[in-house]
Amino acid sequence: MPGLLTLAPQWYWTTLATAFGLALGSFFTLLAWRWPREESLSTPRSHCTSCQHVLGPLELVPVLSWLALRGRCRSCDARVSARYPLMELATGALAGTAIATFGPTAEGAAAALLAMAMVPVVAIDLEHKLIPDVVVLPATAVALALVIAQDPGRWWQPLAAAAGAAGFLFLLWLLYPGGMGLGDVKLALLMGAVLGVAVIPALGIAFLTGSVLGVALLARHGASARKTAVPFGPFLAVGAITALWWGHAMVGWYADRLG
Ligand SMILES: [Zn+2]
């Protein structure tokens, strides 16, 4: 495996991953629109939601087509939301950065998978307060396979981290059913599978940033803020992405101090 990967330089794999991420990000924009509306992901073909004009191949090029058309439909001139190029850019950048950091390996692919999956999770949770199982569950299965392939001798570690993280959130869901959804519990499975022990700082960061926002909302809107359900997925995403790059350093720092 390493022999094959050294056939091409690192920048080649980083560019390839970025291009893959841009294309997948384009699919995520379609998924973020259609999945919550229970529409088919395969038909009809991508079209303008105002005039139904079916997008041609050049109009499907991520980011560049939006820039070239200045955020408008070529056919009816309706505004096309900036979320399309932003989701594509974020997915591409996360994939490229993951492969640049962790290498063109099974570990790098698992890291890219976790980071990319957070893009539709955040977009859909912010808008619909739903976490897309259609992304999270397959990503978890593939991530487990990749992480176990990277280090088969410790096959039980990603399984234990996934079960531990999801079990912890499931317990909180049982105790405070209004606090989070089962979608968050399933998202923790994916985080544990990829992050291993670094899922602990990831959840810590999610709860910390989530409660800072909760206190800010209480201060601003008083008791009525208690009723405003805040989606927890974006906080889990912040925790997951932070821990992907710095989580093991955080765990190491803490373990050193325990001596
Ligand atoms: Zn149109």
CSV table of C-alpha atoms and ligand atoms in Angstrom, one decimal:
chain,number,residue,atom,x,y,z
A,1,MET,CA,0.0,0.0,0.0
A,2,PRO,CA,2.6,2.7,0.9
A,3,GLY,CA,4.5,1.7,-2.3
A,4,LEU,CA,1.5,2.5,-4.4
A,5,LEU,CA,0.9,5.8,-2.7
A,6,THR,CA,4.4,7.0,-3.1
A,7,LEU,CA,4.0,6.7,-6.9
A,8,ALA,CA,2.6,10.2,-6.9
A,9,PRO,CA,3.6,13.2,-4.7
A,10,GLN,CA,1.6,14.4,-1.8
A,11,TRP,CA,0.2,17.5,-3.7
A,12,TYR,CA,-1.3,15.1,-6.2
A,13,TRP,CA,-3.4,13.3,-3.5
A,14,THR,CA,-4.3,16.6,-1.9
A,15,THR,CA,-5.5,18.1,-5.2
A,16,LEU,CA,-7.4,14.9,-6.0
A,17,ALA,CA,-9.1,14.9,-2.6
A,18,THR,CA,-10.0,18.6,-3.0
A,19,ALA,CA,-11.6,17.9,-6.4
A,20,PHE,CA,-13.5,14.9,-5.0
A,21,GLY,CA,-14.7,17.1,-2.1
A,22,LEU,CA,-15.9,19.8,-4.4
A,23,ALA,CA,-17.9,17.3,-6.4
A,24,LEU,CA,-19.3,15.6,-3.3
A,25,GLY,CA,-20.1,19.0,-1.9
A,26,SER,CA,-22.2,19.7,-5.0
A,27,PHE,CA,-24.1,16.5,-4.3
A,28,PHE,CA,-24.5,17.6,-0.6
A,29,THR,CA,-26.2,20.8,-1.8
A,30,LEU,CA,-28.8,18.7,-3.6
A,31,LEU,CA,-29.1,16.3,-0.7
A,32,ALA,CA,-29.6,19.2,1.8
A,33,TRP,CA,-32.5,20.5,-0.3
A,34,ARG,CA,-34.1,17.2,-1.2
A,35,TRP,CA,-33.6,14.8,1.7
A,36,PRO,CA,-35.6,16.9,4.3
A,37,ARG,CA,-38.3,17.3,1.7
A,38,GLU,CA,-38.4,13.5,1.1
A,39,GLU,CA,-37.6,14.0,-2.6
A,40,SER,CA,-35.6,11.5,-4.6
A,41,LEU,CA,-31.9,12.0,-4.7
A,42,SER,CA,-31.5,10.7,-8.2
A,43,THR,CA,-34.4,12.1,-10.2
A,44,PRO,CA,-35.2,14.7,-11.5
A,45,ARG,CA,-31.8,16.0,-12.6
A,46,SER,CA,-30.5,19.1,-10.9
A,47,HIS,CA,-32.6,22.1,-11.9
A,48,CYS,CA,-33.4,25.7,-10.9
A,49,THR,CA,-36.0,25.6,-8.2
A,50,SER,CA,-37.6,28.8,-9.6
A,51,CYS,CA,-38.0,28.0,-13.3
A,52,GLN,CA,-37.2,24.2,-13.4
A,53,HIS,CA,-34.5,24.8,-16.0
A,54,VAL,CA,-32.3,21.7,-16.0
A,55,LEU,CA,-28.7,22.5,-15.3
A,56,GLY,CA,-26.2,21.8,-18.2
A,57,PRO,CA,-22.8,20.3,-17.5
A,58,LEU,CA,-21.1,23.7,-17.3
A,59,GLU,CA,-23.7,24.9,-14.7
A,60,LEU,CA,-22.8,21.9,-12.6
A,61,VAL,CA,-19.1,22.8,-12.2
A,62,PRO,CA,-18.8,23.5,-8.4
A,63,VAL,CA,-18.2,27.1,-7.2
A,64,LEU,CA,-17.0,28.3,-10.6
A,65,SER,CA,-20.4,28.1,-12.3
A,66,TRP,CA,-21.9,30.1,-9.4
A,67,LEU,CA,-19.2,32.7,-9.7
A,68,ALA,CA,-19.4,32.9,-13.6
A,69,LEU,CA,-23.2,33.4,-13.4
A,70,ARG,CA,-22.9,35.8,-10.4
A,71,GLY,CA,-25.2,33.7,-8.3
A,72,ARG,CA,-28.1,33.8,-10.7
A,73,CYS,CA,-30.0,31.2,-12.8
A,74,ARG,CA,-28.9,31.4,-16.5
A,75,SER,CA,-32.5,30.9,-17.6
A,76,CYS,CA,-34.7,33.0,-15.3
A,77,ASP,CA,-32.2,35.2,-13.5
A,78,ALA,CA,-33.5,34.1,-10.0
A,79,ARG,CA,-30.9,34.4,-7.2
A,80,VAL,CA,-29.0,31.2,-6.4
A,81,SER,CA,-28.2,31.1,-2.7
A,82,ALA,CA,-24.5,31.4,-1.7
A,83,ARG,CA,-24.9,28.2,0.3
A,84,TYR,CA,-24.3,26.2,-2.9
A,85,PRO,CA,-20.7,27.4,-3.5
A,86,LEU,CA,-20.0,27.7,0.2
A,87,MET,CA,-21.0,24.1,0.9
A,88,GLU,CA,-18.9,23.0,-2.1
A,89,LEU,CA,-15.9,25.0,-1.0
A,90,ALA,CA,-16.1,23.8,2.6
A,91,THR,CA,-16.4,20.1,1.5
A,92,GLY,CA,-13.4,20.5,-0.9
A,93,ALA,CA,-11.3,22.4,1.6
A,94,LEU,CA,-11.9,19.9,4.4
A,95,ALA,CA,-11.2,16.9,2.2
A,96,GLY,CA,-7.9,18.4,0.9
A,97,THR,CA,-6.8,19.5,4.3
A,98,ALA,CA,-7.5,16.0,5.8
A,99,ILE,CA,-5.4,14.3,3.1
A,100,ALA,CA,-2.7,16.9,3.4
A,101,THR,CA,-2.5,16.3,7.1
A,102,PHE,CA,-3.0,12.6,7.5
A,103,GLY,CA,-1.7,11.4,4.1
A,104,PRO,CA,-3.3,9.4,1.3
A,105,THR,CA,-3.9,6.5,3.6
A,106,ALA,CA,-6.9,4.7,5.2
A,107,GLU,CA,-6.5,7.1,8.2
A,108,GLY,CA,-6.6,10.1,5.9
A,109,ALA,CA,-9.7,8.8,4.1
A,110,ALA,CA,-11.5,8.3,7.4
A,111,ALA,CA,-10.5,11.8,8.5
A,112,ALA,CA,-11.7,13.3,5.2
A,113,LEU,CA,-15.0,11.3,5.5
A,114,LEU,CA,-15.7,12.6,9.0
A,115,ALA,CA,-14.9,16.2,8.1
A,116,MET,CA,-16.9,16.2,4.8
A,117,ALA,CA,-19.9,14.6,6.4
A,118,MET,CA,-20.2,17.5,8.8
A,119,VAL,CA,-21.0,19.9,5.9
A,120,PRO,CA,-24.5,18.4,5.1
A,121,VAL,CA,-25.0,17.7,8.8
A,122,VAL,CA,-24.6,21.4,9.8
A,123,ALA,CA,-26.5,22.7,6.8
A,124,ILE,CA,-29.5,20.4,7.4
A,125,ASP,CA,-29.5,20.6,11.2
A,126,LEU,CA,-29.4,24.5,11.1
A,127,GLU,CA,-32.3,24.6,8.7
A,128,HIS,CA,-34.5,21.7,9.6
A,129,LYS,CA,-33.3,20.5,13.1
A,130,LEU,CA,-32.6,17.1,11.6
A,131,ILE,CA,-29.4,15.1,11.3
A,132,PRO,CA,-29.3,13.2,8.0
A,133,ASP,CA,-29.1,9.5,8.7
A,134,VAL,CA,-28.6,9.0,5.0
A,135,VAL,CA,-25.1,10.6,5.4
A,136,VAL,CA,-24.2,9.6,9.0
A,137,LEU,CA,-24.9,5.9,8.9
A,138,PRO,CA,-23.1,4.9,5.7
A,139,ALA,CA,-20.2,7.3,6.7
A,140,THR,CA,-20.0,5.4,10.0
A,141,ALA,CA,-19.8,2.0,8.3
A,142,VAL,CA,-17.1,3.1,5.8
A,143,ALA,CA,-15.2,4.9,8.5
A,144,LEU,CA,-15.1,1.9,10.8
A,145,ALA,CA,-13.8,-0.3,7.9
A,146,LEU,CA,-11.1,2.3,7.1
A,147,VAL,CA,-9.9,2.8,10.6
A,148,ILE,CA,-9.8,-1.0,11.3
A,149,ALA,CA,-7.9,-1.5,8.0
A,150,GLN,CA,-5.4,1.1,9.1
A,151,ASP,CA,-4.6,-0.8,12.4
A,152,PRO,CA,-6.3,-4.2,12.3
A,153,GLY,CA,-4.5,-5.3,15.6
A,154,ARG,CA,-6.6,-2.7,17.5
A,155,TRP,CA,-9.9,-3.4,15.7
A,156,TRP,CA,-11.9,-3.0,18.9
A,157,GLN,CA,-10.7,0.6,19.6
A,158,PRO,CA,-12.9,2.4,17.0
A,159,LEU,CA,-15.8,0.2,17.9
A,160,ALA,CA,-15.4,0.9,21.6
A,161,ALA,CA,-15.0,4.7,21.0
A,162,ALA,CA,-18.1,4.8,18.8
A,163,ALA,CA,-20.2,2.8,21.2
A,164,GLY,CA,-18.9,4.8,24.2
A,165,ALA,CA,-19.6,8.2,22.6
A,166,ALA,CA,-23.1,7.2,21.3
A,167,GLY,CA,-23.9,5.5,24.6
A,168,PHE,CA,-23.0,8.6,26.5
A,169,LEU,CA,-25.3,10.8,24.4
A,170,PHE,CA,-28.0,8.2,24.4
A,171,LEU,CA,-28.0,8.3,28.2
A,172,LEU,CA,-28.3,12.1,28.2
A,173,TRP,CA,-31.1,11.8,25.6
A,174,LEU,CA,-32.9,9.4,28.1
A,175,LEU,CA,-32.4,11.8,31.0
A,176,TYR,CA,-33.2,15.1,29.1
A,177,PRO,CA,-35.3,14.1,26.1
A,178,GLY,CA,-35.8,17.8,25.1
A,179,GLY,CA,-32.1,18.4,24.9
A,180,MET,CA,-30.9,16.6,21.8
A,181,GLY,CA,-32.2,14.2,19.2
A,182,LEU,CA,-31.4,10.6,18.4
A,183,GLY,CA,-29.7,12.0,15.3
A,184,ASP,CA,-27.0,13.5,17.6
A,185,VAL,CA,-26.6,10.0,19.2
A,186,LYS,CA,-26.0,8.5,15.7
A,187,LEU,CA,-23.6,11.3,14.8
A,188,ALA,CA,-21.5,10.4,17.9
A,189,LEU,CA,-21.1,6.9,16.5
A,190,LEU,CA,-19.3,8.4,13.4
A,191,MET,CA,-17.2,10.7,15.6
A,192,GLY,CA,-16.1,7.9,17.9
A,193,ALA,CA,-15.3,5.6,15.0
A,194,VAL,CA,-12.9,8.1,13.4
A,195,LEU,CA,-11.6,10.1,16.5
A,196,GLY,CA,-11.0,7.1,18.9
A,197,VAL,CA,-10.2,8.5,22.3
A,198,ALA,CA,-10.1,12.0,20.9
A,199,VAL,CA,-13.9,11.8,20.8
A,200,ILE,CA,-13.7,12.8,24.5
A,201,PRO,CA,-12.4,16.4,23.9
A,202,ALA,CA,-14.7,16.5,20.8
A,203,LEU,CA,-17.8,16.0,23.0
A,204,GLY,CA,-16.3,18.4,25.6
A,205,ILE,CA,-15.9,21.2,23.1
A,206,ALA,CA,-19.4,20.5,21.7
A,207,PHE,CA,-21.0,20.8,25.2
A,208,LEU,CA,-18.8,23.8,26.1
A,209,THR,CA,-19.6,25.9,23.0
A,210,GLY,CA,-23.3,24.7,23.1
A,211,SER,CA,-23.7,25.9,26.7
A,212,VAL,CA,-21.9,29.2,26.1
A,213,LEU,CA,-24.5,29.9,23.4
A,214,GLY,CA,-27.3,28.6,25.7
A,215,VAL,CA,-26.2,31.1,28.4
A,216,ALA,CA,-26.0,33.9,25.9
A,217,LEU,CA,-29.5,33.2,24.6
A,218,LEU,CA,-30.9,33.1,28.2
A,219,ALA,CA,-29.2,36.4,29.0
A,220,ARG,CA,-30.6,38.0,25.9
A,221,HIS,CA,-34.1,36.5,25.7
A,222,GLY,CA,-34.7,35.5,29.3
A,223,ALA,CA,-36.8,32.4,30.2
A,224,SER,CA,-38.4,32.3,26.7
A,225,ALA,CA,-35.0,31.2,25.4
A,226,ARG,CA,-35.5,27.9,27.3
A,227,LYS,CA,-38.1,26.9,24.8
A,228,THR,CA,-36.0,27.7,21.7
A,229,ALA,CA,-34.6,24.4,20.7
A,230,VAL,CA,-31.1,24.9,19.4
A,231,PRO,CA,-29.8,22.2,17.1
A,232,PHE,CA,-26.9,20.4,18.7
A,233,GLY,CA,-25.4,19.1,15.4
A,234,PRO,CA,-23.3,22.2,14.6
A,235,PHE,CA,-21.7,22.1,18.0
A,236,LEU,CA,-20.9,18.4,17.6
A,237,ALA,CA,-19.4,19.3,14.2
A,238,VAL,CA,-17.2,22.1,15.8
A,239,GLY,CA,-16.0,19.5,18.4
A,240,ALA,CA,-15.4,16.8,15.8
A,241,ILE,CA,-13.4,19.0,13.4
A,242,THR,CA,-11.3,20.6,16.2
A,243,ALA,CA,-10.6,17.2,17.7
A,244,LEU,CA,-9.7,15.7,14.3
A,245,TRP,CA,-6.7,18.0,14.1
A,246,TRP,CA,-5.9,18.7,17.8
A,247,GLY,CA,-7.8,16.1,19.8
A,248,HIS,CA,-5.0,13.7,20.3
A,249,ALA,CA,-2.7,16.5,21.4
A,250,MET,CA,-5.3,17.5,24.0
A,251,VAL,CA,-5.6,13.9,25.2
A,252,GLY,CA,-1.8,13.6,25.4
A,253,TRP,CA,-1.6,16.9,27.3
A,254,TYR,CA,-4.1,15.7,29.8
A,255,ALA,CA,-2.6,12.2,30.1
A,256,ASP,CA,0.9,13.8,30.8
A,257,ARG,CA,-0.6,15.7,33.7
A,258,LEU,CA,-2.2,12.6,35.1
A,259,GLY,CA,1.4,11.3,35.1
B,1,ZN,ZN,-34.3,29.5,-13.2
